[in-house]
PDB file of C-alpha atoms in Angstrom:
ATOM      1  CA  UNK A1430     210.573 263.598 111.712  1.00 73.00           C
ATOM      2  CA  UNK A1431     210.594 260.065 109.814  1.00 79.00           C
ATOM      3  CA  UNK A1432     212.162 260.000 106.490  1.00 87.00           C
ATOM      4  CA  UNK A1433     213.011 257.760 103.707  1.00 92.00           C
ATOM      5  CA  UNK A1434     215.634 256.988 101.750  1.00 95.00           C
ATOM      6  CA  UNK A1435     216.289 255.295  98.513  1.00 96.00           C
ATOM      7  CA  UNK A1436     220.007 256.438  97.650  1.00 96.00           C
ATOM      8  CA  UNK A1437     219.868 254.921  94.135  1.00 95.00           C
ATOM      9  CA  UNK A1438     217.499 256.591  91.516  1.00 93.00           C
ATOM     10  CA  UNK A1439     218.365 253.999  88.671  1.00 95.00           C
ATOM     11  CA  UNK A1440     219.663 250.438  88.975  1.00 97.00           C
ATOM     12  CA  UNK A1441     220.558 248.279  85.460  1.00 97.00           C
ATOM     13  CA  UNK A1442     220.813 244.714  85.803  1.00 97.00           C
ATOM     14  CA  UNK A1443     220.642 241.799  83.604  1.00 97.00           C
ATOM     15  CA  UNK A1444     218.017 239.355  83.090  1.00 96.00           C
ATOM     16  CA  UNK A1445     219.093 236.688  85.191  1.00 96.00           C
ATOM     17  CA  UNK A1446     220.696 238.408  87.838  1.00 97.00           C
ATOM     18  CA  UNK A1447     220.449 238.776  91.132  1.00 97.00           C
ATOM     19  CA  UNK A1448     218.898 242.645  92.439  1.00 97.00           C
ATOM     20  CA  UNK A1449     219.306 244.198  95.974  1.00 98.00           C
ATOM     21  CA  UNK A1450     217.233 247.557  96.242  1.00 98.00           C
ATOM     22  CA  UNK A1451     218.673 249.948  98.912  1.00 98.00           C
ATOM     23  CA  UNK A1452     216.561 251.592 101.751  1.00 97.00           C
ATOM     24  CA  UNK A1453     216.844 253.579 104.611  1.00 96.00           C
ATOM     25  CA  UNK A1454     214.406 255.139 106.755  1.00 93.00           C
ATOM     26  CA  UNK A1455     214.414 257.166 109.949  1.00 89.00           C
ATOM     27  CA  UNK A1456     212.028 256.421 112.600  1.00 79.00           C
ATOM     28  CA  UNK A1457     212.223 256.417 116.539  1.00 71.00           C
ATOM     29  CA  UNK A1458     210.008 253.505 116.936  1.00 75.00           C
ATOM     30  CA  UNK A1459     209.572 249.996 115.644  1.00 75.00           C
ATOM     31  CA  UNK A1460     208.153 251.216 112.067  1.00 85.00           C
ATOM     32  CA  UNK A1461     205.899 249.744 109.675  1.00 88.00           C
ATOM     33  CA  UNK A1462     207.827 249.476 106.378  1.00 92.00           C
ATOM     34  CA  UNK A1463     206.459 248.879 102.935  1.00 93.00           C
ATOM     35  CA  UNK A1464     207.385 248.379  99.309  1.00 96.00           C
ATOM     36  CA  UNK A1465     205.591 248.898  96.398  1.00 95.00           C
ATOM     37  CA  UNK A1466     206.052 248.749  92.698  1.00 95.00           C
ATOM     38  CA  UNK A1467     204.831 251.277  89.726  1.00 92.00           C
ATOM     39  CA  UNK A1468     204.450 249.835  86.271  1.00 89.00           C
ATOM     40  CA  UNK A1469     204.960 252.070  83.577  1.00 82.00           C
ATOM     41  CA  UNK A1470     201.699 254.146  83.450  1.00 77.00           C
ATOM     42  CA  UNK A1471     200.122 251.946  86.147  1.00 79.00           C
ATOM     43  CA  UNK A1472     199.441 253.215  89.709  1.00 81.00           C
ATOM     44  CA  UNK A1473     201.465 251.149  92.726  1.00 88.00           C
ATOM     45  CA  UNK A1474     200.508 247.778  93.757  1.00 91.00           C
ATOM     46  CA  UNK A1475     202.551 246.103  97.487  1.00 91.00           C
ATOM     47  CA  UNK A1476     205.005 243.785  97.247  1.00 95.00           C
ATOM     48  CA  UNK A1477     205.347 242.998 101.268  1.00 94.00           C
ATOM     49  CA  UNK A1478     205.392 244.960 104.097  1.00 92.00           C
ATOM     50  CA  UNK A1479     207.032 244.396 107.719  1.00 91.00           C
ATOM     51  CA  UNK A1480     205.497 244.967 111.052  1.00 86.00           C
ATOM     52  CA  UNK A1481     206.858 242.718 114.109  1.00 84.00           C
ATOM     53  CA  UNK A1482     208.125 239.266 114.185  1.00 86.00           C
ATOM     54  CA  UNK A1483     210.729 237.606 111.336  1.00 90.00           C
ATOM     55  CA  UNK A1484     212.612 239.989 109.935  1.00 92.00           C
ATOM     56  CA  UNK A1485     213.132 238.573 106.367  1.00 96.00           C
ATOM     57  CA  UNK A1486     210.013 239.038 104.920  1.00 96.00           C
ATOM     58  CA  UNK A1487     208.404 237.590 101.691  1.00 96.00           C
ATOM     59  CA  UNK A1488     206.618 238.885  98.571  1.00 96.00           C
ATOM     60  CA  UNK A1489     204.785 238.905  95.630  1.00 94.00           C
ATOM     61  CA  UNK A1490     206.359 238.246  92.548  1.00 94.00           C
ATOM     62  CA  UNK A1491     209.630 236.434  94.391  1.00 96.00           C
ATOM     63  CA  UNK A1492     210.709 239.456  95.784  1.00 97.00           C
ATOM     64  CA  UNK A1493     211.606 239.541  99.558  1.00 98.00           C
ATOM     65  CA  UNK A1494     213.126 242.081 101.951  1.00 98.00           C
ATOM     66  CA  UNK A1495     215.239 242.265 105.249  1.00 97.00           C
ATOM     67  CA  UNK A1496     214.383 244.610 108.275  1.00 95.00           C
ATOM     68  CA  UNK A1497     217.774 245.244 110.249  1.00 94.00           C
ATOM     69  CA  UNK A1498     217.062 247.684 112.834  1.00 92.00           C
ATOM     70  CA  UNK A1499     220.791 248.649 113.886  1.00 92.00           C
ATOM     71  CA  UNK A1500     221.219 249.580 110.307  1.00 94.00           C
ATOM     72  CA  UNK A1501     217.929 251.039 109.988  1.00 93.00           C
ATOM     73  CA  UNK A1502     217.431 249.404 106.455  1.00 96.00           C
ATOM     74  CA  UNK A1503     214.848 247.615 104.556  1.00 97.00           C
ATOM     75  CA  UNK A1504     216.560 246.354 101.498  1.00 98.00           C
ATOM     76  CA  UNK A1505     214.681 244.809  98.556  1.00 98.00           C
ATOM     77  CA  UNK A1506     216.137 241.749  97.194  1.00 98.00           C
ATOM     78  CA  UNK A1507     215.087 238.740  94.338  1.00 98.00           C
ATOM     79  CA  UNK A1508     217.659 236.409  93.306  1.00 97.00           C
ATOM     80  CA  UNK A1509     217.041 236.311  89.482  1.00 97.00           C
ATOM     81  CA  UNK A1510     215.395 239.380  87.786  1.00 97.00           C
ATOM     82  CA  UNK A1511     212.719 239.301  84.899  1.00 96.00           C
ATOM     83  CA  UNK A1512     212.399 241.629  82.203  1.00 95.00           C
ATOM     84  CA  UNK A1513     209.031 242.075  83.531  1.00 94.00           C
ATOM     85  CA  UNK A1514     210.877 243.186  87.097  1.00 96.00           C
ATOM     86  CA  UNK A1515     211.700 246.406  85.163  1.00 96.00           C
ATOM     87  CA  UNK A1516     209.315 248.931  87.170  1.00 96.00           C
ATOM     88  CA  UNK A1517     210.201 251.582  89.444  1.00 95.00           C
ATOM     89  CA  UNK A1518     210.361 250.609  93.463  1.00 97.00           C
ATOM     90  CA  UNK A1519     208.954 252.640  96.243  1.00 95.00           C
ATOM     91  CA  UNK A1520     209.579 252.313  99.988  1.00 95.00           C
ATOM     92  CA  UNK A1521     207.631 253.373 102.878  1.00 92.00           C
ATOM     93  CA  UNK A1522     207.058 253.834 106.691  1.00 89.00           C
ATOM     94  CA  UNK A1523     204.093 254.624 108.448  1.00 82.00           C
ATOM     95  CA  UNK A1524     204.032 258.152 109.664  1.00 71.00           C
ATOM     96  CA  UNK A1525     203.777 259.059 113.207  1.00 67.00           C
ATOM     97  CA  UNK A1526     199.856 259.777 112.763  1.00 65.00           C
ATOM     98  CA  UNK A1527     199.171 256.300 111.775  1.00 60.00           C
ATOM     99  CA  UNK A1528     197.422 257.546 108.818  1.00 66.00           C
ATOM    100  CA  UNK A1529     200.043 258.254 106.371  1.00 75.00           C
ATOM    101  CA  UNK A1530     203.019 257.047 104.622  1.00 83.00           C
ATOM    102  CA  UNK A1531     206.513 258.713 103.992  1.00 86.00           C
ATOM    103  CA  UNK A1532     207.816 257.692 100.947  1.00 89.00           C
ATOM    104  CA  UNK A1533     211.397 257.303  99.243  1.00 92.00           C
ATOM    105  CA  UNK A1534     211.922 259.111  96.158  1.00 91.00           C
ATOM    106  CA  UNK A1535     211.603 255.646  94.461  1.00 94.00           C
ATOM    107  CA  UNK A1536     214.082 253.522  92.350  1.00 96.00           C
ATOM    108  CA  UNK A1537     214.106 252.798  88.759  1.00 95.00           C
ATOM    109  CA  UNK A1538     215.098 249.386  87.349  1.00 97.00           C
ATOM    110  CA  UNK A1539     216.469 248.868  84.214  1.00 96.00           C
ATOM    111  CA  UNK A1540     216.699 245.265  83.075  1.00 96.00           C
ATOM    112  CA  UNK A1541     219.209 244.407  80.311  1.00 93.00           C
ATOM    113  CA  UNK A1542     218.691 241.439  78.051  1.00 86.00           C
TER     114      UNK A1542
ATOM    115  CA  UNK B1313     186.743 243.840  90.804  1.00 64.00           C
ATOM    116  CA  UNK B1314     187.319 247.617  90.076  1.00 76.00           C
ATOM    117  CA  UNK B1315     188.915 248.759  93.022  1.00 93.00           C
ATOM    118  CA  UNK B1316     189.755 252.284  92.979  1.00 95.00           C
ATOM    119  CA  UNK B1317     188.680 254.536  90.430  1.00 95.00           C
ATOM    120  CA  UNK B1318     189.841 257.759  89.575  1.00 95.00           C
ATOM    121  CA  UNK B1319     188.893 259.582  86.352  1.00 96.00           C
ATOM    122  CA  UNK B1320     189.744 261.348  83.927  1.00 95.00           C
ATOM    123  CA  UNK B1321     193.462 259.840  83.203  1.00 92.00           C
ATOM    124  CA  UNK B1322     194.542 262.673  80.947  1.00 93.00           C
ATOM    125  CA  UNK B1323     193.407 266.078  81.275  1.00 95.00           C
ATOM    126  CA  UNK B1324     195.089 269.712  80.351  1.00 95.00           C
ATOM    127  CA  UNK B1325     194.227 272.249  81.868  1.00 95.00           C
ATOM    128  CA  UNK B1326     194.713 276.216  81.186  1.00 96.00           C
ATOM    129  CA  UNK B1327     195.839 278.428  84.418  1.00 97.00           C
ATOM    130  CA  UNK B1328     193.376 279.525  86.357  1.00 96.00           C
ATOM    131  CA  UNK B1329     190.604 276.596  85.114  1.00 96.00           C
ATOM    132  CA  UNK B1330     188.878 274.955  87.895  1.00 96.00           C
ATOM    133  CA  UNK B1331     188.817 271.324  87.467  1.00 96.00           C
ATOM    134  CA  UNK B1332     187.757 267.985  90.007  1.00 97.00           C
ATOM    135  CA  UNK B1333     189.469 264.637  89.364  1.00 97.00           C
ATOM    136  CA  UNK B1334     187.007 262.091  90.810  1.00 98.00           C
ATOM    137  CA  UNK B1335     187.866 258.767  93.115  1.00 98.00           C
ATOM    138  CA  UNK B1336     185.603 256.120  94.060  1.00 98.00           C
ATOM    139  CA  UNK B1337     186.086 253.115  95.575  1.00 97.00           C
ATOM    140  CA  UNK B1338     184.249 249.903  95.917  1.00 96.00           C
ATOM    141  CA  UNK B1339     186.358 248.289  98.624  1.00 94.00           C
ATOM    142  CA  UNK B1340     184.348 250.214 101.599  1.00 94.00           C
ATOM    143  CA  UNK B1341     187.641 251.797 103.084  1.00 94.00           C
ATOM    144  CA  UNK B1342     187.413 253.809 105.589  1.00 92.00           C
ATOM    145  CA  UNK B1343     190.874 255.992 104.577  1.00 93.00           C
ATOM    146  CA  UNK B1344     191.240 257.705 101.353  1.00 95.00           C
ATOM    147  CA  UNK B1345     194.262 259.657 100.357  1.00 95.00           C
ATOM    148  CA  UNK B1346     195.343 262.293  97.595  1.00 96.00           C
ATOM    149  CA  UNK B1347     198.497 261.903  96.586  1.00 95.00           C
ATOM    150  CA  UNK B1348     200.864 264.175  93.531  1.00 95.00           C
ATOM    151  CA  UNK B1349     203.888 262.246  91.894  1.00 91.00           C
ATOM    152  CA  UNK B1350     206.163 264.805  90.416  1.00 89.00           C
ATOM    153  CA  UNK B1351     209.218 263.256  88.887  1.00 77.00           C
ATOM    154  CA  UNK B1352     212.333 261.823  91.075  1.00 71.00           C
ATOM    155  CA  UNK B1353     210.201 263.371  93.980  1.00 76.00           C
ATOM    156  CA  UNK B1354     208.155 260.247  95.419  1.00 80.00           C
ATOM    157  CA  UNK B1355     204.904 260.588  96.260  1.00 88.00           C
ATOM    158  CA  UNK B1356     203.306 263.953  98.694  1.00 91.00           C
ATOM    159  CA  UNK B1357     200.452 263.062 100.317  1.00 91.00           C
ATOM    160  CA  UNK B1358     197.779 266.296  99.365  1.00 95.00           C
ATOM    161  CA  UNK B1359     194.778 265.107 101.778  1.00 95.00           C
ATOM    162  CA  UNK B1360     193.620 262.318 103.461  1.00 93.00           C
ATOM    163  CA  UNK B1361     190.306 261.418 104.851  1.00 94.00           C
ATOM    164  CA  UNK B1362     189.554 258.703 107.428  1.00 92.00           C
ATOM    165  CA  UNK B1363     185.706 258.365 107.181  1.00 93.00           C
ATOM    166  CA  UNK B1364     183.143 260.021 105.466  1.00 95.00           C
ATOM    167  CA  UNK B1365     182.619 263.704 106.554  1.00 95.00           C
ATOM    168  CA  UNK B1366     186.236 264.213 108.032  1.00 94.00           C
ATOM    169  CA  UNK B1367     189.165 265.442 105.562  1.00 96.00           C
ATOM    170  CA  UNK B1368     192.463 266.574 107.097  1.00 93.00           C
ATOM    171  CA  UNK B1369     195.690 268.370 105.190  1.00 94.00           C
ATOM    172  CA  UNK B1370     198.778 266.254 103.828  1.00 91.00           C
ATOM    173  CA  UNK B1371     201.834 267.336 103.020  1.00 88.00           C
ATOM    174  CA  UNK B1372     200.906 269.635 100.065  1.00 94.00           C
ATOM    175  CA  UNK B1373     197.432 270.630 100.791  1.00 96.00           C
ATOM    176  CA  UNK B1374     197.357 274.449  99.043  1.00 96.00           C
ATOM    177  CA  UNK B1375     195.320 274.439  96.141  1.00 96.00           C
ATOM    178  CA  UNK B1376     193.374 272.375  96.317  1.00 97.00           C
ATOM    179  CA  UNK B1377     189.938 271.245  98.040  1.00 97.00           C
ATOM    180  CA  UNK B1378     188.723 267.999  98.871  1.00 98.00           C
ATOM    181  CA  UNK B1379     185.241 267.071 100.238  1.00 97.00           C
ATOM    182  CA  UNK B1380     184.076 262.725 101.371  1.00 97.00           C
ATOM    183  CA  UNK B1381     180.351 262.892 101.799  1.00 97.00           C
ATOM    184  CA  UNK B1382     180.226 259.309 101.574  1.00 97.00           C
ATOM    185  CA  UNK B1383     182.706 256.180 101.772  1.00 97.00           C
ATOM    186  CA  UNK B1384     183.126 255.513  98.270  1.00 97.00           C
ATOM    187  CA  UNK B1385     183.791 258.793  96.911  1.00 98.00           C
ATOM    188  CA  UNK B1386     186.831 261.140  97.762  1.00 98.00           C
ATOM    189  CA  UNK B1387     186.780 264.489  94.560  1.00 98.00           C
ATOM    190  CA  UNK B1388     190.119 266.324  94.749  1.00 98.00           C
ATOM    191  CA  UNK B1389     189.428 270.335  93.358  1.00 97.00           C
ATOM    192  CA  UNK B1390     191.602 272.577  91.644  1.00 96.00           C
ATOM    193  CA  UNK B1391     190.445 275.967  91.763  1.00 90.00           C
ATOM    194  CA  UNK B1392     192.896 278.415  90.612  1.00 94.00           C
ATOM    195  CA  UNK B1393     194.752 275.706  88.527  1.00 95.00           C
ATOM    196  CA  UNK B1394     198.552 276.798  88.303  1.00 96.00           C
ATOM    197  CA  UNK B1395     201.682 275.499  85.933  1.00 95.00           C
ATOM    198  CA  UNK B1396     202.974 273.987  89.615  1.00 95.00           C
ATOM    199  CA  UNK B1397     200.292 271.645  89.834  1.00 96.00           C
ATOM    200  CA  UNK B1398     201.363 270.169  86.767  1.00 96.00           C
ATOM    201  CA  UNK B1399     201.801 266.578  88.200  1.00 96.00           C
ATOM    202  CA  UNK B1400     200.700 262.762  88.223  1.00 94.00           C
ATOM    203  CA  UNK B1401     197.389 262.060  90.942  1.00 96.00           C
ATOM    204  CA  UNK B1402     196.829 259.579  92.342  1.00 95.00           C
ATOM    205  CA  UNK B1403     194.273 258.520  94.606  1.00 96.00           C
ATOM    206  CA  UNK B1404     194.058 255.289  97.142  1.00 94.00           C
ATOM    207  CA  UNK B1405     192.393 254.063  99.886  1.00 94.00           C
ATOM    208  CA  UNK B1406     193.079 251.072 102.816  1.00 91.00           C
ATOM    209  CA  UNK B1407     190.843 249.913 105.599  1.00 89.00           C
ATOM    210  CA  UNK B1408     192.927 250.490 107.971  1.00 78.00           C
ATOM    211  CA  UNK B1409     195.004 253.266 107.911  1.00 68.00           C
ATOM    212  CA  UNK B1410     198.500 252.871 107.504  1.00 62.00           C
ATOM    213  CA  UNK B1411     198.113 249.042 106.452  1.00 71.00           C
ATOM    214  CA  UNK B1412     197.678 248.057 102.853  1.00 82.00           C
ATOM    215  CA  UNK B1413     196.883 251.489 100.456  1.00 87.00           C
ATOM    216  CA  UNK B1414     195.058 250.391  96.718  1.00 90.00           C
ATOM    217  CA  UNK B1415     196.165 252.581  94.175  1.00 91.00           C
ATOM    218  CA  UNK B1416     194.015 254.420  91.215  1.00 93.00           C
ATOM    219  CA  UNK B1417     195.558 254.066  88.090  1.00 90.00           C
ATOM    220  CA  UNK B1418     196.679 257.914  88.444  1.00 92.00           C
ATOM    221  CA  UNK B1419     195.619 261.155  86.341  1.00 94.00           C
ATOM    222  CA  UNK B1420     197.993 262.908  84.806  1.00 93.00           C
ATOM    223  CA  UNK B1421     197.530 266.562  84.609  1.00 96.00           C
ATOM    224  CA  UNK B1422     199.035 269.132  82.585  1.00 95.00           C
ATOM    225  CA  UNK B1423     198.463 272.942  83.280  1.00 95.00           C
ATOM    226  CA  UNK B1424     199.371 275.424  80.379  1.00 95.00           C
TER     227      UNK B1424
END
């Protein structure tokens, strides 16, 4: 069964700095892969998503993320964080039914001023 | 451009109240989804639907009901309402099914 996984439930990092959000999913196929972000009290809005072709992909926001297949990882990265970055992060693979989404357990970042 | 709707955004409930949060969407998606956020558990998928008049189970389907007599509008029901269903709802839709989901605002829920 596909599965994802988000190993870090908080991540603190200064205003300024650079952020790499962790994920790993589990998935016999080439999988569609997603990330979203959650504003506090908002519902979830995409940042990118991956389906074929270059693997770096690019986002909203100045956010961008790197499909590597032999590590089956979809990492999150933006060179300088906001405070406005501070949201929790959600990734996500299409489901063998095509309909639905697995989802991590999400991240939380903190941004210190 | 509203998007999806879902209403009400706060409710509390007493065990054992029925209750429907509503969803509508002006985006005419095909797929709708249910989804509960409990806390450091992502998001369960409760029911989908991928046109009007079909509805299949999620992850986390028992109880609650769901019914899509048209495209726009996708009710979630809580029958029996229980302290487990305590939770954050959120409903969404996409055109195409896995592709891009739009996300309601949420409702959050609290059953004493």
């Amino acid at each position: 069964a596909q599965s994802v996984t988000q190993p870090d439930i908080h991540i603190t990092v200064s205003e300024g700095a650079s952020l790499e959000l962790r994920c790993n999913y589990s998935y016999g196929a080439t999988p569609y892969l997603f990330w979203y972000v959650q504003s506090p009290g908002q519902g979830l809005q995409l940042l990118l998503k991956y389906f074929s072709g270059d693997t770096l992909v690019q986002g909203i926001k100045g956010f961008e993320a790197e499909f590597k297949r032999s590590q089956s990882s979809f990492n999150l990265r933006k060179p300088s964080v906001h405070w406005s970055d501070a949201a929790e992060y959600f990734c996500a693979v299409v489901g063998d039914s095509n309909y639905q989404l697995i989802w991590g357990a999400g991240t939380k970042l903190i941004i210190k001023p | 451009n509203a998007g999806v709707t879902q209403t009400p955004k706060f409710r509390i409930l007493k065990i054992g109240q029925s209750m429907t949060l509503q969803c509508t969407q002006d985006m005419n998606h095909n797929y709708m989804y249910w989804y509960r956020q409990d806390p450091g558990m992502g998001l369960k998928l409760i029911y989908y639907s991928v046109g009007a008049g079909i509805t299949d189970k999620g992850e986390v389907p028992n109880g609650y009901n769901v019914s899509r007599s048209t495209t726009e509008d996708f009710p979630l029901r809580l029958e029996l309402a229980a302290p487990s269903q305590t939770s954050v709802y959120f409903c969404a839709s996409s055109a195409d099914g896995g592709n891009t989901i739009y996300f309601g605002e949420g409702s959050w829920l609290t059953v004493v």
